[in-house]
Coordinates of C-alpha atoms and ligand atoms in Angstrom, one line a residue:
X16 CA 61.8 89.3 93.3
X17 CA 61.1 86.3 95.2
X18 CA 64.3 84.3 96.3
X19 CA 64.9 83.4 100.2
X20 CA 68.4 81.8 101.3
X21 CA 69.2 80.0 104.1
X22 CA 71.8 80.2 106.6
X23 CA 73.5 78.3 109.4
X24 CA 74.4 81.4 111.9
X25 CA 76.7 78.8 114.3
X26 CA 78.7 75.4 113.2
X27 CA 76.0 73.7 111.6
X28 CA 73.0 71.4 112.6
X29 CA 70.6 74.4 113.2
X30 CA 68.3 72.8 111.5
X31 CA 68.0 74.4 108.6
X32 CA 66.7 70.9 106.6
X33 CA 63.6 71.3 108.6
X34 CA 63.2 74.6 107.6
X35 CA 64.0 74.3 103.8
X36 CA 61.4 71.9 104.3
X37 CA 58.8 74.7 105.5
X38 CA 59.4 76.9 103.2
X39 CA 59.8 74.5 100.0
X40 CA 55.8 74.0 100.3
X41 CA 55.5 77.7 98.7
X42 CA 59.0 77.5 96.4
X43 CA 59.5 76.9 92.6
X44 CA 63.2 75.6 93.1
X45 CA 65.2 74.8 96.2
X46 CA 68.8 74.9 95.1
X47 CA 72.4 73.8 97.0
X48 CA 74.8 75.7 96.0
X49 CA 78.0 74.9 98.6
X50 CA 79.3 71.8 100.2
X51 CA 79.1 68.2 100.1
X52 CA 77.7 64.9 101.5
X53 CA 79.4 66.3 104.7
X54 CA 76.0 68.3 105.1
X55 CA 73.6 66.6 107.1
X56 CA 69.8 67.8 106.8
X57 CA 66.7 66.0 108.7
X58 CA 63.6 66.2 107.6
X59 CA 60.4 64.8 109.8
X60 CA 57.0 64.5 107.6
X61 CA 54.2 63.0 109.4
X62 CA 56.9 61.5 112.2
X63 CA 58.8 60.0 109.4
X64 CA 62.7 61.4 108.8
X65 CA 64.6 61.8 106.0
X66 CA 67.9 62.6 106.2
X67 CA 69.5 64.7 102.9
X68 CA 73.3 64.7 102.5
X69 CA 73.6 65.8 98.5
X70 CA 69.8 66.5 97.4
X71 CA 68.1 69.8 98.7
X72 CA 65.3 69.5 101.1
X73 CA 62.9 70.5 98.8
X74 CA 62.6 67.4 97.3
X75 CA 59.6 66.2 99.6
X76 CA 57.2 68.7 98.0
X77 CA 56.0 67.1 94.6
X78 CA 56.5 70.0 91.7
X79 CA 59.6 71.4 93.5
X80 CA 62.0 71.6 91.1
X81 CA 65.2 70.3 92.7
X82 CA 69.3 71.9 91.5
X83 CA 72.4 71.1 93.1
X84 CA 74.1 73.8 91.7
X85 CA 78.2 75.0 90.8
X86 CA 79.6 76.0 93.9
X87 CA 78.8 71.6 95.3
X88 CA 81.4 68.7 95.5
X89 CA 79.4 65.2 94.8
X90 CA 79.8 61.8 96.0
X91 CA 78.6 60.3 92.9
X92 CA 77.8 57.1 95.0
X93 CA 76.1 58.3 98.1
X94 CA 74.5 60.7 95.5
X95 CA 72.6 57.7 93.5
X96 CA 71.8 55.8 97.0
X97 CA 69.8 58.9 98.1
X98 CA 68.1 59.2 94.3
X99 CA 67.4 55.4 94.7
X100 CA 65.9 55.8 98.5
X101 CA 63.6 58.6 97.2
X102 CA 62.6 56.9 94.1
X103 CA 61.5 53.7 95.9
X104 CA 59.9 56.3 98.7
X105 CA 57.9 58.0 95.8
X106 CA 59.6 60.7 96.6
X107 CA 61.4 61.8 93.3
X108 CA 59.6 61.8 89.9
X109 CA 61.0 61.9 86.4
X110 CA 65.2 62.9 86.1
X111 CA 64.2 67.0 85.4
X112 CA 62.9 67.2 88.8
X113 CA 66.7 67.0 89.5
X114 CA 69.2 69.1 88.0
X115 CA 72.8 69.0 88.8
X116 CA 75.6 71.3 87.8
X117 CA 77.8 70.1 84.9
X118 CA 80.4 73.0 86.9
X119 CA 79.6 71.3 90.0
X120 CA 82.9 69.0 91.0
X121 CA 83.1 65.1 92.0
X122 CA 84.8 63.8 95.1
X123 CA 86.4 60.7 93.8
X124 CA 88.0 58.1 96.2
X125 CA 91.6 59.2 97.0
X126 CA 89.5 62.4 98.1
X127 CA 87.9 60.2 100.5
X128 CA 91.1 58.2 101.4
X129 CA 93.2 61.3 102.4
X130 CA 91.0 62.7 103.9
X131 CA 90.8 60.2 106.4
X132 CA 94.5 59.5 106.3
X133 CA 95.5 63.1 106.7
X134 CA 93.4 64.4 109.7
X135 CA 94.2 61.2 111.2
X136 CA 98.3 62.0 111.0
X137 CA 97.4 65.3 112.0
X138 CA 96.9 63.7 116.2
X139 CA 95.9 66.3 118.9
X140 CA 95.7 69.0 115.7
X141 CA 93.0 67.1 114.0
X142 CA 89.9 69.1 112.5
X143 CA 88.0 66.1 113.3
X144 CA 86.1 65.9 109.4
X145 CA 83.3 64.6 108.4
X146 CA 85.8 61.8 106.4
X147 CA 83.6 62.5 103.5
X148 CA 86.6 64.0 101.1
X149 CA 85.3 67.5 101.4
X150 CA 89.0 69.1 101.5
X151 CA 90.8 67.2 99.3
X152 CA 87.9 67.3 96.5
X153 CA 87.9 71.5 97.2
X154 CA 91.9 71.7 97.1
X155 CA 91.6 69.6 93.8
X156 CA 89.1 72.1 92.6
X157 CA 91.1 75.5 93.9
X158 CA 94.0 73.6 92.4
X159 CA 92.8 73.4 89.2
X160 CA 93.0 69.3 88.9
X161 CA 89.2 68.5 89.7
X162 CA 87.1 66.6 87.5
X163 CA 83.8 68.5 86.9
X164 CA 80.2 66.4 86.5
X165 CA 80.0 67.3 82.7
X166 CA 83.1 66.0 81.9
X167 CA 83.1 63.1 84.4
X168 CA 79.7 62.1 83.1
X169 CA 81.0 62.3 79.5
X170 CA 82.7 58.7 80.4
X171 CA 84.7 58.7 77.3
X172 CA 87.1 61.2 79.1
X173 CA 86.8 59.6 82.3
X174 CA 89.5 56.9 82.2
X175 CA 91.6 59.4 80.8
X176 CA 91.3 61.6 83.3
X177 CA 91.9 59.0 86.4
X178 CA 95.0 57.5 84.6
X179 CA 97.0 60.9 84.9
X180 CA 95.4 61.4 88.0
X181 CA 95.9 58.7 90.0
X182 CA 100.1 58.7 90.7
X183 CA 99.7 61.4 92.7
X184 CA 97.4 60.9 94.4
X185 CA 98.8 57.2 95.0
X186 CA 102.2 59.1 96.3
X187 CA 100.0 61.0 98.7
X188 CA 98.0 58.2 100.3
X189 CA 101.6 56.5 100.3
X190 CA 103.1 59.4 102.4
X191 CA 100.2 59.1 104.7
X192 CA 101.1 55.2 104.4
X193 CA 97.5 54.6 103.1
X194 CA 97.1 52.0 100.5
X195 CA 97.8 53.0 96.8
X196 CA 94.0 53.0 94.8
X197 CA 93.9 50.9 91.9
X198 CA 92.6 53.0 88.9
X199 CA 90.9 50.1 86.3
X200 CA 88.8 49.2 89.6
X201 CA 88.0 52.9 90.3
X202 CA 87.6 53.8 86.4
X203 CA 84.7 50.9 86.2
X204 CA 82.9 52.0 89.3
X205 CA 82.7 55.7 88.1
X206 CA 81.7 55.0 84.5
X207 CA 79.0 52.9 86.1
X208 CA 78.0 55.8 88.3
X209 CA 78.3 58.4 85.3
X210 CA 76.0 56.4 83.1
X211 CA 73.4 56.7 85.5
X212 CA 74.0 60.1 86.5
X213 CA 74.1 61.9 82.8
X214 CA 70.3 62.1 82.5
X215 CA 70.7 64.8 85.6
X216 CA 73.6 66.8 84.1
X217 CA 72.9 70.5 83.4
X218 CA 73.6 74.1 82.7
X219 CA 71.7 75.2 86.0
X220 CA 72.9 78.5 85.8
X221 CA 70.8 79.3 83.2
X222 CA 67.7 77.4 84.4
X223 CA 67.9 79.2 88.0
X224 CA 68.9 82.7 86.3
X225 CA 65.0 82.3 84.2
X226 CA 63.6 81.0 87.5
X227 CA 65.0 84.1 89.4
X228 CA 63.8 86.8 86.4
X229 CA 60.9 85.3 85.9
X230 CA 60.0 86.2 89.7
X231 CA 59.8 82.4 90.4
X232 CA 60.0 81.7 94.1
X233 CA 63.9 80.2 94.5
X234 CA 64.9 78.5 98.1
X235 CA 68.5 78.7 98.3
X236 CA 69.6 76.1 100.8
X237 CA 73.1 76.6 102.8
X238 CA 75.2 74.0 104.2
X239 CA 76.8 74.2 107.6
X240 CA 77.2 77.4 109.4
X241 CA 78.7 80.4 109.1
X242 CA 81.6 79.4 112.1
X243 CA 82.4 76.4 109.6
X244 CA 83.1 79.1 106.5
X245 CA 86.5 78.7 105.1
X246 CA 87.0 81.9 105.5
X247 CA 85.1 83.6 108.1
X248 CA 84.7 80.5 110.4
X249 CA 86.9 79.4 113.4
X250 CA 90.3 78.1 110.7
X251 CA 91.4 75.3 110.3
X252 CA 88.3 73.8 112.8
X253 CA 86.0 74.4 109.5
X254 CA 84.9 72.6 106.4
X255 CA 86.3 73.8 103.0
X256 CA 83.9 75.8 101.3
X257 CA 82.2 79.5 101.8
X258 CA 79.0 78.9 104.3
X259 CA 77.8 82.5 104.1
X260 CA 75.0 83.6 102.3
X261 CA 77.5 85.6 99.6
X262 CA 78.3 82.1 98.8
X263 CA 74.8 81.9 96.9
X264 CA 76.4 84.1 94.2
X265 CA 79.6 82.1 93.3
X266 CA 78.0 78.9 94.2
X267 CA 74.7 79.3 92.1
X268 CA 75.9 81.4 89.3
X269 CA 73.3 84.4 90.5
X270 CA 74.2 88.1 90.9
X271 CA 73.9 89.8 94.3
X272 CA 71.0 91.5 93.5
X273 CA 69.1 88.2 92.9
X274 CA 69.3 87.8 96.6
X275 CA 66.0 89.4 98.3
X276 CA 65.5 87.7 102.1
X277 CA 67.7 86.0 103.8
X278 CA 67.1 84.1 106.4
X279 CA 69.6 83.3 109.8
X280 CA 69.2 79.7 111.3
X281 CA 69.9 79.8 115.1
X282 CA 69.5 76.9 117.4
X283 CA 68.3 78.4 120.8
X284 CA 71.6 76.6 122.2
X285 CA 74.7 75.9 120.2
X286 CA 76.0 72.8 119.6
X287 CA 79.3 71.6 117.5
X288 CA 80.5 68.4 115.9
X289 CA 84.4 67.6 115.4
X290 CA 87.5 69.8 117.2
X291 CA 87.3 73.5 117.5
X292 CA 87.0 76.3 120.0
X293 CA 83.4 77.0 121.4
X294 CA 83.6 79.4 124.2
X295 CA 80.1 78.5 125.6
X296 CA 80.2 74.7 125.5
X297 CA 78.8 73.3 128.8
X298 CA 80.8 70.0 129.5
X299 CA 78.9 69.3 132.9
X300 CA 75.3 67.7 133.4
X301 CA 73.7 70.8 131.7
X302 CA 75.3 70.0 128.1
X303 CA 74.7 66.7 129.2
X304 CA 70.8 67.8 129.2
X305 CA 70.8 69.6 126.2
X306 CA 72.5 66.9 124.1
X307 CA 70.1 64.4 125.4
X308 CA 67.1 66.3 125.1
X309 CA 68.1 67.3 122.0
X310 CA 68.9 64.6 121.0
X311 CA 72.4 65.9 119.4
X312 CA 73.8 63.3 117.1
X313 CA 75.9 63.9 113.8
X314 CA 73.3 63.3 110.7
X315 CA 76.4 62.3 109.1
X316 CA 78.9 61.0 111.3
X317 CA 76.5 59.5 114.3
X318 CA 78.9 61.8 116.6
X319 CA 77.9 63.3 119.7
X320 CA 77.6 67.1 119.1
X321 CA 79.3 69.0 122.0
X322 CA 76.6 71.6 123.4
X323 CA 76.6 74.7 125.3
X324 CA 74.0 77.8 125.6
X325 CA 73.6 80.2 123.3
X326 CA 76.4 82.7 122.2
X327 CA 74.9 85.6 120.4
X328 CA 78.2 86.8 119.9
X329 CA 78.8 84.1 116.9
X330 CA 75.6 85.0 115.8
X331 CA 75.8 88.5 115.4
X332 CA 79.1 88.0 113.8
X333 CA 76.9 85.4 110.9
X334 CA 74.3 88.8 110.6
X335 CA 76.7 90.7 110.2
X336 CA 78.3 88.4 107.5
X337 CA 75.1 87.4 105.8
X338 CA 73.7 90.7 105.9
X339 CA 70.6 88.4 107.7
X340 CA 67.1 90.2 107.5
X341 CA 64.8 87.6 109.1
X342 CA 66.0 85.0 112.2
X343 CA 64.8 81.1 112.8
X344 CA 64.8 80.4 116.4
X345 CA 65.0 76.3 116.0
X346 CA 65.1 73.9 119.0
X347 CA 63.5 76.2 121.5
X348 CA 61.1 73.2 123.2
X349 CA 64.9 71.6 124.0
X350 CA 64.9 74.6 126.8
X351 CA 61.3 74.1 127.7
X352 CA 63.1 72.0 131.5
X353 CA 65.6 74.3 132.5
X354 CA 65.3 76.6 135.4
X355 CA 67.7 79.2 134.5
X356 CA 68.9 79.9 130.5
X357 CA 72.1 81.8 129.9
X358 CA 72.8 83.6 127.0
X359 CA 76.6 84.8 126.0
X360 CA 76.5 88.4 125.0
X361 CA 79.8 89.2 124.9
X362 CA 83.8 87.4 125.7
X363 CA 85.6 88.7 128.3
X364 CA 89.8 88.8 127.6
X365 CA 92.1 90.2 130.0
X366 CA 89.3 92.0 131.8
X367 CA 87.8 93.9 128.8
X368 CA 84.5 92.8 127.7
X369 CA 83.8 92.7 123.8
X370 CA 81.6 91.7 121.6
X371 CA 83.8 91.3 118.9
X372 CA 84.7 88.2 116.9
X373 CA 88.7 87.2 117.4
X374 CA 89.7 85.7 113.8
X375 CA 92.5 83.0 115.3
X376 CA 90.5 79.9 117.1
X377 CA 93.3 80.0 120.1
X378 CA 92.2 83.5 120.5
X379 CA 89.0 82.6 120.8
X380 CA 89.8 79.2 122.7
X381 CA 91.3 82.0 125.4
X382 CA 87.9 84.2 125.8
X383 CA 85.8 83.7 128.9
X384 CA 81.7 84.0 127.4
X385 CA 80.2 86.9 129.6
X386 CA 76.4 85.6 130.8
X387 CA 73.4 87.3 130.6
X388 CA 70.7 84.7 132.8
X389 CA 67.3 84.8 132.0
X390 CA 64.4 82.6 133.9
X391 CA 63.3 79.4 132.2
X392 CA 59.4 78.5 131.5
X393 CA 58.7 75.2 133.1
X394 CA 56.2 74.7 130.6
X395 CA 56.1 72.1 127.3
X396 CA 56.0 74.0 124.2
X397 CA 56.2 71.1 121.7
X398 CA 52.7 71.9 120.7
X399 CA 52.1 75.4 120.2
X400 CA 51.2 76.6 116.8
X401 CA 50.9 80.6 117.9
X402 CA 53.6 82.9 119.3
X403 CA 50.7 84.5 121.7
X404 CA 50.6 80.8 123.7
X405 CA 54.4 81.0 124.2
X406 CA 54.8 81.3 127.9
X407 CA 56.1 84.9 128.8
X408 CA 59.8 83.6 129.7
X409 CA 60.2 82.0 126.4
X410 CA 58.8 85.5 124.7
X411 CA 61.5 87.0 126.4
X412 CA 64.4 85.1 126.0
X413 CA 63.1 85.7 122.1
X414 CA 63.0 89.3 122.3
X415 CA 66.3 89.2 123.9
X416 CA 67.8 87.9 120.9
X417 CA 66.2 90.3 118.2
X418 CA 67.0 93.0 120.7
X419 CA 70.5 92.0 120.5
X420 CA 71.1 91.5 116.8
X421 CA 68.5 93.8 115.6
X422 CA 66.8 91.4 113.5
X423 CA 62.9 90.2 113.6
X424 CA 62.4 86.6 114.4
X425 CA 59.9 85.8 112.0
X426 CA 59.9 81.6 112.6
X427 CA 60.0 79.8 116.0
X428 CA 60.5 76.0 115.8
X429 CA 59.4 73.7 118.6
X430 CA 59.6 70.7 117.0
X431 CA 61.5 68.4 114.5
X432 CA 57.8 67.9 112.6
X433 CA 57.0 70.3 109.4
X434 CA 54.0 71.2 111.7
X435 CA 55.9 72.4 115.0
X436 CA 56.7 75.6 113.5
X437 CA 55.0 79.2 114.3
X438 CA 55.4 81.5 111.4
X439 CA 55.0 85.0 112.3
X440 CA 55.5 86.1 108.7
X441 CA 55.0 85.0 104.8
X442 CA 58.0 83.5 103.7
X443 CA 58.3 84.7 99.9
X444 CA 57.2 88.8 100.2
Ligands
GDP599 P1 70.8 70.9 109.7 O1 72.1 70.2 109.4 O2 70.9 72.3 110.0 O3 69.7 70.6 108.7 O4 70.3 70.2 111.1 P2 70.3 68.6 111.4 O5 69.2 68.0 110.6 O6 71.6 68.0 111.2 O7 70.0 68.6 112.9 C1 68.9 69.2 113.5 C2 68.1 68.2 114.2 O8 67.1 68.8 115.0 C3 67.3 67.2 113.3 O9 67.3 65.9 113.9 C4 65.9 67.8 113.3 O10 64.9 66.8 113.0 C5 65.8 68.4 114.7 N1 65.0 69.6 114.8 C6 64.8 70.6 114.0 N2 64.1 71.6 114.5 C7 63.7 71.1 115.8 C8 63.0 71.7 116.8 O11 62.5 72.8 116.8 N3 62.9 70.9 118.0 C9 63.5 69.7 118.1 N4 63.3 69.1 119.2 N5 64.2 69.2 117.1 C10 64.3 69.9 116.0
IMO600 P1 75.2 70.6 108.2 O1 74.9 71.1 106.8 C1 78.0 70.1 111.5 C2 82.2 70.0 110.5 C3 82.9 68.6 110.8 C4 84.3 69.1 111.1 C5 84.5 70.2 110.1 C6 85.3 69.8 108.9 O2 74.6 69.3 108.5 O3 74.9 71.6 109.2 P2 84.6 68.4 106.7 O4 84.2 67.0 106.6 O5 83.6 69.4 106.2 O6 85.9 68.7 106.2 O7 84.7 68.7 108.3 O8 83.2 70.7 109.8 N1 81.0 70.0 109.7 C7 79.8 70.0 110.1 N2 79.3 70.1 111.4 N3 77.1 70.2 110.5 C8 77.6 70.2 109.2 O9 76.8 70.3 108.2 C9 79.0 70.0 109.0 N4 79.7 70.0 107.9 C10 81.0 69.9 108.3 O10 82.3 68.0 111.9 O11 84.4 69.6 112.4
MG601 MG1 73.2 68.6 109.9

């Protein structure tokens, strides 16, 4: 069997576009199969970016096939805008080189609206969202009043379906004291948006079950991190959809035994977007550093990501989750200036030291991280290609992590480019 996922292991931006991005150049299929346009992936070919939202980023290797698969909510707009970038890039060929879910579900725009509307009322409790409509279009779905993309692109049902719809969600946005939607607008956008969406509209289950049996290689591409799973993450500071790599199964309509390597993305730092607890987060000039060397700006949302060192306590929790077999240590050239490099291995509460996850976020807001500090390098690393030319520090601070969580590091990342990567193992074995 050849199928590889990948998994944020902290609250998301871990850079796991760049690696989908490796890997794709030996995959079959890369499919999504959680999330929304809340994801935010970069990819950097040749110093160029591209930044992913719905697509999977496998879709800059030509013969990739490309599935968004059941488990996604689309934004049927910001959906076509990406199609259209790529198309006029080159980028994306004929409509089967995209396949999206008919079970898949559509964020329509009182999604959008209330979600905006509702964090907003919500003052110092906010979750700070990605405004994207991720909850609402998830509660719809859990609620059993979504619209899925084979109906919705079946436009004859569409109207329909956003006439009964729309008075409550009008009497919502109006408790919120939002402005009411008006459906004939909203019912000629989407049927616009439909037409050109059908040609993509599919059974994927089917087409990634062959794939997987026929021992194609299959990339499955996770959104967010495992702290951002509904959940397993730090609730209610996390998105609306399962972020682990169980989430493949439901999400892509695959058994667990279709699941053969899976692979646990951890930035060499940790940084977070939006509210939340984050017991390492550095607000002095050091997170300062780390931000601006790593340049740690929402994909999405333009936000500044709040950054601290690395907490291997979150991250053993996500291998633990994710039953992780291989680690991606991203971002490690952001460390390559600091003199000192702390790791958290374990919170301290009430004078007992643990290294165990607490599952309410103002328990966790309470824990003070326990340090282990290891020596910096002082040495550029931007442009190594082998792990033997690491300087010894950064070996070390490496083998501290696998020592901690057990768990090879098989890629290194030093870079945003598809080139800054040392790959200590084959992907797909
Ligand atoms: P994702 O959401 O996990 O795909 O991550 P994002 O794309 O939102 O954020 C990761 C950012 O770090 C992107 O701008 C990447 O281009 C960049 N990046 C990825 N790997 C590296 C690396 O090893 N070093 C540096 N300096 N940047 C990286
Ligand atoms: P990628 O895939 C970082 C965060 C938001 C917010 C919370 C809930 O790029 O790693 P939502 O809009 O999902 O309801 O927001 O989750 N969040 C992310 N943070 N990276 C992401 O995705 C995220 N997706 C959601 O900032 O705190
Ligand atoms: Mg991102």
């Amino acid at each position: 069997m050849s199928t590889v996922v990948i998994v944020g292991t902290q609250w998301g931006d871990e850079g796991k576009g760049m690696v989908v991005d490796l890997i794709a150049q030996q995959a079959d299929m890369v499919v999504r199969y959680q999330g929304g346009d809340n994801a935010g992936h970069t990819v950097v070919v040749d110093g160029q970016a591209t930044k992913l939202h719905n697509i999977p980023s496998g879709v800059l290797h030509e013969g990739t096939d490309c599935v968004i698969g059941d488990g996604v909510v689309i934004n049927p707009r910001v959906l076509l805008e990406e199609i259209a970038e790529l198309k006029n890039r080159g980028l994306l060929g004929g409509e089967t080189s995209l396949r999206i879910s008919r079970r898949a579900h559509v964020i329509l725009p009182w999604h959008m609206d209330l979600d905006r509307a509702a964090d907003a009322a919500k003052g110092d409790r906010r979750i700070g969202t990605t405004g994207r409509g991720i909850g609402p279009a998830y509660q719809s779905k859990m609620g059993r009043t979504g619209l899925r993309f084979g109906e919705f692109v079946e436009a004859d049902t569409l109207a329909d379906f956003i006439h009964c719809a729309i008075g409550e969600y009008n009497a919502l946005l109006d408790f919120y004291n939002a402005s009411p939607l008006d459906p004939v607008s909203i019912i000629a956008e989407y049927r616009e948006y439909a037409e050109k969406l059908r040609p993509y509209a599919c059974n994927t289950y089917r087409l990634i079950g062959e794939a997987v049996r026929a021992g194609r290689k299959v990339l499955f591409e996770g959104a967010h991190g495992t702290l951002l799973d509904i959940d397993h993450g730090t609730y209610p500071y996390v998105t609306s959809s399962n972020c682990v790599s169980g989430a493949v199964c439901t999400g892509a309509g695959v058994g667990p035994r279709s699941i053969h390597k899976i692979y646990g993305v951890v930035k060499a730092y940790t940084t977070r977007v939006g509210e939340g607890p984050f017991p390492t987060e550095l607000t002095d000039e050091l997170g300062a550093k780390l931000g601006q060397v790593g340049n740690e700006f929402g994909t999405t949302t333009g936000r500044k990501r709040r950054c601290g060192w690395l907490d291997l306590v979150i991250t053993k929790y996500a291998a633990q989750l994710s039953d992780l077999t291989d680690l991606v240590i991203t971002k490690l050239d952001v460390l390559d200036d600091f003199d000192e490099i702390k790791i958290c291995t374990g919170y301290e509460v009430d004078g007992v030291v643990s290294d165990e996850m607490p599952a309410e976020a103002k328990n966790l807001a309470k824990v003070t991280p326990v340090y282990e500090t290891l020596p910096g390098w002082k040495a550029g690393t931007c442009e190594l290609t082998s792990y033997d030319d690491l300087p010894e520090n950064a070996k070390k601070y490496l083998a501290r992590i696998e020592d901690f969580l057990g768990i090879p590091v098989t890629i290194i990342s030093v870079g945003p480019g598809r080139n800054q990567t040392i790959a200590l193992k084959e992907y797909f074995d």
